[in-house]
Short mmCIF file of C-alpha atoms in Angstrom, two decimals:
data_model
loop_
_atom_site.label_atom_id
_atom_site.label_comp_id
_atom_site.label_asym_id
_atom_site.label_seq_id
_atom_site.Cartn_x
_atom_site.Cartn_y
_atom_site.Cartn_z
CA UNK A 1 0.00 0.00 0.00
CA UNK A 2 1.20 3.17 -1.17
CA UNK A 3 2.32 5.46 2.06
CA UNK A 4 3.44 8.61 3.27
CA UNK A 5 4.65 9.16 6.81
CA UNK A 6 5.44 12.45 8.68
CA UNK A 7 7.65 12.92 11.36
CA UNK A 8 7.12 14.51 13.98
CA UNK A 9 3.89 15.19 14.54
CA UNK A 10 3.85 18.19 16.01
CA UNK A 11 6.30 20.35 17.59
CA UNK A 12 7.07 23.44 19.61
CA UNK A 13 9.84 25.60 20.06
CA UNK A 14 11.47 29.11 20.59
CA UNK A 15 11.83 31.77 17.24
CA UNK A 16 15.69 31.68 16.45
CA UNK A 17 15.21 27.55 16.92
CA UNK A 18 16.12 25.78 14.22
CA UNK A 19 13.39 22.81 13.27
CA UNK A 20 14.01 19.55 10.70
CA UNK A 21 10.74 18.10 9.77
CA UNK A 22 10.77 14.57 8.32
CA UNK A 23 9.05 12.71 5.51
CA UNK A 24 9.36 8.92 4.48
CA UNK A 25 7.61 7.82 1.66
CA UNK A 26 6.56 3.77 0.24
CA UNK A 27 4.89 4.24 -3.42
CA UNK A 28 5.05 3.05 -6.85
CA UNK A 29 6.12 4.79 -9.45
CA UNK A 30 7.78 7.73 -7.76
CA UNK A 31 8.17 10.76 -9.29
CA UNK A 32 8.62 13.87 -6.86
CA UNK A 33 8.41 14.78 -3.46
CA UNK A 34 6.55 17.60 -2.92
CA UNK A 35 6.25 20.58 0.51
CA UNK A 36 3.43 22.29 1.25
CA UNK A 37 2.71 24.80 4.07
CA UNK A 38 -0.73 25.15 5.13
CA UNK A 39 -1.88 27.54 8.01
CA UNK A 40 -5.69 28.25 8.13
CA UNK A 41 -6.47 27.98 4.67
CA UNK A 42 -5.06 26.10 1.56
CA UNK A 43 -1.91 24.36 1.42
CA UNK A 44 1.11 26.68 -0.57
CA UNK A 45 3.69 24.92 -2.39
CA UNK A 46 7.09 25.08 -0.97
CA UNK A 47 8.98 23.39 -2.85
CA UNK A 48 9.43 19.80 -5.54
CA UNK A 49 12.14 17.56 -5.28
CA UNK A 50 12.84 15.02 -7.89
CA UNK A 51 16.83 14.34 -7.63
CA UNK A 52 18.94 12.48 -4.81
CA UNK A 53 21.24 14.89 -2.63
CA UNK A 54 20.09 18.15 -4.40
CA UNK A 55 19.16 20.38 -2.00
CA UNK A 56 16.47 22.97 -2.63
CA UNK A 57 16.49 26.19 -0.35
CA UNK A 58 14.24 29.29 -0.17
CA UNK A 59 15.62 31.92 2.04
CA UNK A 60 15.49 30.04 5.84
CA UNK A 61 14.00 26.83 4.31
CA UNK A 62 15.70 24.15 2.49
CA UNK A 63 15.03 20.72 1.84
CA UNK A 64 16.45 17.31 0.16
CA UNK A 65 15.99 13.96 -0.81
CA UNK A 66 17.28 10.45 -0.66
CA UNK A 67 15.86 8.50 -2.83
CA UNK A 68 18.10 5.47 -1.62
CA UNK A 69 16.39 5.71 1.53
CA UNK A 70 13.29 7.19 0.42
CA UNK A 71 12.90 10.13 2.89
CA UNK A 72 13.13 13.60 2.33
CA UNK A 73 13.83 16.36 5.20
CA UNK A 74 12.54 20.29 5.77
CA UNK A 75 15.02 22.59 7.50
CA UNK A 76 13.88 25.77 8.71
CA UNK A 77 16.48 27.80 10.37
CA UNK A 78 16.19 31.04 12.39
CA UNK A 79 11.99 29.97 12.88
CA UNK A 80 9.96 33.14 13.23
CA UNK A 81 6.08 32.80 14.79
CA UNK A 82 4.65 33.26 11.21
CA UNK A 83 6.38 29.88 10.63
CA UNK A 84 3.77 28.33 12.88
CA UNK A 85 1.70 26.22 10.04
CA UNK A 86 1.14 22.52 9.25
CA UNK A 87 3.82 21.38 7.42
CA UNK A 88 2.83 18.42 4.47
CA UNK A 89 4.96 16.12 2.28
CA UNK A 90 3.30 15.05 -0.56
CA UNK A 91 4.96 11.72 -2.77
CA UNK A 92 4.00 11.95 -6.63
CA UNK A 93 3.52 8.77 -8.76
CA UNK A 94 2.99 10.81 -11.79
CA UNK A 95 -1.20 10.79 -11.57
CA UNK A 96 -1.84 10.66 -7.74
CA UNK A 97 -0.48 12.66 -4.59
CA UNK A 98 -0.53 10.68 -1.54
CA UNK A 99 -0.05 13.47 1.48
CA UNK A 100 1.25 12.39 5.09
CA UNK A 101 -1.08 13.77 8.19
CA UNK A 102 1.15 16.75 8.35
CA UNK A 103 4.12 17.93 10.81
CA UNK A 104 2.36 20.87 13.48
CA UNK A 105 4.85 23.13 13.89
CA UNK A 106 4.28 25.98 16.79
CA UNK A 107 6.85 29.10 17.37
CA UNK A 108 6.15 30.47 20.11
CA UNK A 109 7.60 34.43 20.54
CA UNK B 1 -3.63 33.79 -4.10
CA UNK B 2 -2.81 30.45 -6.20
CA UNK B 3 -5.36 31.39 -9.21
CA UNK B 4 -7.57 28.43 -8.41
CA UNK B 5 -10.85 29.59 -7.18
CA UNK B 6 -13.76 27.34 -5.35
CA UNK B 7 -17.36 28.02 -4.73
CA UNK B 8 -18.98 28.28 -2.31
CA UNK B 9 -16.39 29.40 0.70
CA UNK B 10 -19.08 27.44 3.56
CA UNK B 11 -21.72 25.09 3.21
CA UNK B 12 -23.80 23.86 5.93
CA UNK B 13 -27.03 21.13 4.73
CA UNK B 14 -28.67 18.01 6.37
CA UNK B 15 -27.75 14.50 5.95
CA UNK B 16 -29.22 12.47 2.96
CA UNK B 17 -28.77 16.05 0.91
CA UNK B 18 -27.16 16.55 -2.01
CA UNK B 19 -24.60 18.91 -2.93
CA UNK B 20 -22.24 20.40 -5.65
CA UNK B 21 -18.97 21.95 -5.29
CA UNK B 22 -17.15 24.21 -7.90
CA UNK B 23 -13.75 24.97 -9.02
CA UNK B 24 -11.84 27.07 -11.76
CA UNK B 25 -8.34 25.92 -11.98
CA UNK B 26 -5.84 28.36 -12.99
CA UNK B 27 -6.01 30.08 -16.13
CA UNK B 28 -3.57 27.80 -18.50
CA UNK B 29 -3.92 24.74 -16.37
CA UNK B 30 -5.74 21.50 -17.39
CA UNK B 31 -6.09 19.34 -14.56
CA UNK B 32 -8.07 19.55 -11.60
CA UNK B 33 -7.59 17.40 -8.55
CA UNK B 34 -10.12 16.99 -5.66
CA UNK B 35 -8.85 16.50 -2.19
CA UNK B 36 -10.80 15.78 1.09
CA UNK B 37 -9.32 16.86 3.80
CA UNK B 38 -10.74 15.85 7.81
CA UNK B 39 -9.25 15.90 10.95
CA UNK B 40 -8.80 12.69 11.23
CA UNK B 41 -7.69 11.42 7.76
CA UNK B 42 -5.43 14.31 6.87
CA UNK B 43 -5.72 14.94 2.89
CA UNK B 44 -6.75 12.27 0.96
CA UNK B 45 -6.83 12.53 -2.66
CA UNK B 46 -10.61 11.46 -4.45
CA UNK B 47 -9.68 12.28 -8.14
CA UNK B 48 -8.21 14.13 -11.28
CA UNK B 49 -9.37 14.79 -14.26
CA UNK B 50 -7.26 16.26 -17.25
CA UNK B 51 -8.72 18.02 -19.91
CA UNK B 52 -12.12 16.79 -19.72
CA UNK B 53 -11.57 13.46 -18.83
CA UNK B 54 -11.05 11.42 -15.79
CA UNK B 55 -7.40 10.72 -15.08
CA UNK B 56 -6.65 9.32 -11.72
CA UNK B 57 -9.34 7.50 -9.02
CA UNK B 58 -8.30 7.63 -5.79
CA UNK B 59 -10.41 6.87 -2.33
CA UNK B 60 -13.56 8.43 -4.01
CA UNK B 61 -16.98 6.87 -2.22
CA UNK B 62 -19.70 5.77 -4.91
CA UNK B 63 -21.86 8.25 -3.64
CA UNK B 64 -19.41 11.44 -5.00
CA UNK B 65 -18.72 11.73 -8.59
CA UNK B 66 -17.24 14.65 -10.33
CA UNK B 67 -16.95 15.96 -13.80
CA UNK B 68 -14.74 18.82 -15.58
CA UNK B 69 -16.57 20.67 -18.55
CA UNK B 70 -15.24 22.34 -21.29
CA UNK B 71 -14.37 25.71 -20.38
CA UNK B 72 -12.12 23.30 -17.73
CA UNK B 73 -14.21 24.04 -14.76
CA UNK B 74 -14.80 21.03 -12.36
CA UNK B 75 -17.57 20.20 -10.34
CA UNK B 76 -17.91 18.22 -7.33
CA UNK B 77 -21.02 16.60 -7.00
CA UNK B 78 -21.77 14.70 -2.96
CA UNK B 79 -25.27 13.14 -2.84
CA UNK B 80 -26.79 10.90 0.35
CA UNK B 81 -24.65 13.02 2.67
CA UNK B 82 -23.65 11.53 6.23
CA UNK B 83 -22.31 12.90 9.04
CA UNK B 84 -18.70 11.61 8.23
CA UNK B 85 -18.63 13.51 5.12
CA UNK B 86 -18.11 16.69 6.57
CA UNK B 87 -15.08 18.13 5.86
CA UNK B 88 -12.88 20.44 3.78
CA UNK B 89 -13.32 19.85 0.24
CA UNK B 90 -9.69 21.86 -1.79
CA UNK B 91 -9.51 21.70 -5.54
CA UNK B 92 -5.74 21.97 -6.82
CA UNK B 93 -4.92 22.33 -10.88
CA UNK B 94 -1.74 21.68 -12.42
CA UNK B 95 -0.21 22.55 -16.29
CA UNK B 96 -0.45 19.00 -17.82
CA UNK B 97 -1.92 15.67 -16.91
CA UNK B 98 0.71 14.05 -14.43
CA UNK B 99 4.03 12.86 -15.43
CA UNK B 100 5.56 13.07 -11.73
CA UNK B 101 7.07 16.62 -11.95
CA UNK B 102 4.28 18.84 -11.47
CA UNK B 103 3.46 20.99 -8.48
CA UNK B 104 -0.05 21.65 -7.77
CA UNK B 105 -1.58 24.77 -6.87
CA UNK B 106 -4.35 24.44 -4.23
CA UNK B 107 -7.49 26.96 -4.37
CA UNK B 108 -9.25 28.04 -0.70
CA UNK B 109 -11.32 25.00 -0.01
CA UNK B 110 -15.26 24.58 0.94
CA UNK B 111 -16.19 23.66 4.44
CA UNK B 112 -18.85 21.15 4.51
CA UNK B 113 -20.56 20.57 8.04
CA UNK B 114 -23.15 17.89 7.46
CA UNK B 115 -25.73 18.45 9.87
#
């Protein structure tokens, strides 16, 4: 069965903390890994991943994949509170998306 | 503001109703994906059509069905409602029809409370 699992959960910290969030994926056919941020509304697209050991960045947030070991990690360094969002991987087999539950990430001032 | 736009914003009806969702992807993209998305399944993907036709199935109930018209609008259709089905219904387009290498762009969502 096709999977995608997000760890951790949730999480808390301190602005200035710096936060990895981690996603594992099990699917056929794999074709991207894809971040989304979603705070009270729709998710945004962060960024796509498609290549082993490339990492993508976007000012404080960067992110790569292994496709060895079929995970992919967020980094966000420096967190500020409008950070605070729900955090979702997102493995692409080329016609379907299968999201993990999401990472809850909380910066607290 | 991804482009994709959904109708209506809330929708609150009884069970064993019927109702219709609507989305206009972005201007220039041709597929349309539905998501559901509860508190207690996360988002799950129901299905994608591409240019008209259905593309991709995934853990769509018998009693939804969906269509996307010419002018590339989708709609949503959710008939015998239960209490379960509330939830928040996104619509996300993309350029092309899959492939593996295409983001999605996700459009506000409708909140469906099943009453």
């Amino acid at each position: 069965e096709d999977k995608v699992v997000q760890s951790p959960l949730s999480l808390v910290v301190h602005e200035g903390d710096t936060v990895t969030l981690n996603c594992s994926y099990e699917v056929t056919n794999f074709r991207s890994l894809l971040w989304y941020k979603q705070e009270k509304k729709a998710p945004t697209f962060l960024f796509m991943l498609t290549s082993s050991g490339i990492e993508k960045k976007s000012g404080r947030l960067s992110s790569i994949l292994d496709k060895k070991e079929l995970f992919s990690i967020l980094n966000i360094t420096a967190t500020q509170t409008g950070d605070s969002a729900i955090y979702l991987c997102a493995a692409n087999t080329g016609n379907q998306f299968y999201f993990g539950t999401g990472t809850s990430l909380t910066v607290i001032p | 503001d991804s482009g994709v736009t959904q109708t209506p914003k809330h929708l609150i009806t009884a069970t064993g109703q019927r109702v219709t969702l609507r989305c206009s992807p972005r201007s220039g993209d041709l597929s349309v994906y539905w998501y559901q998305q509860s508190l207690d399944q996360g988002l799950q993907f129901l299905i994608q059509y591409y240019n008209g036709e259905e593309r991709a199935k995934g853990n769509i109930l018998e009693r939804f069905s969906a269509q996307q018209f010419p002018d590339l609008h989708s709609e949503l259709n959710l008939s015998s409602l239960e209490l379960g089905d509330s939830a928040l219904y996104f619509c996300a387009s993309s350029v092309g029809g899959g492939g593996g290498r295409e983001t999605q762009y996700f459009g506000p969502g409708t909140r469906l409370l099943v009453l």
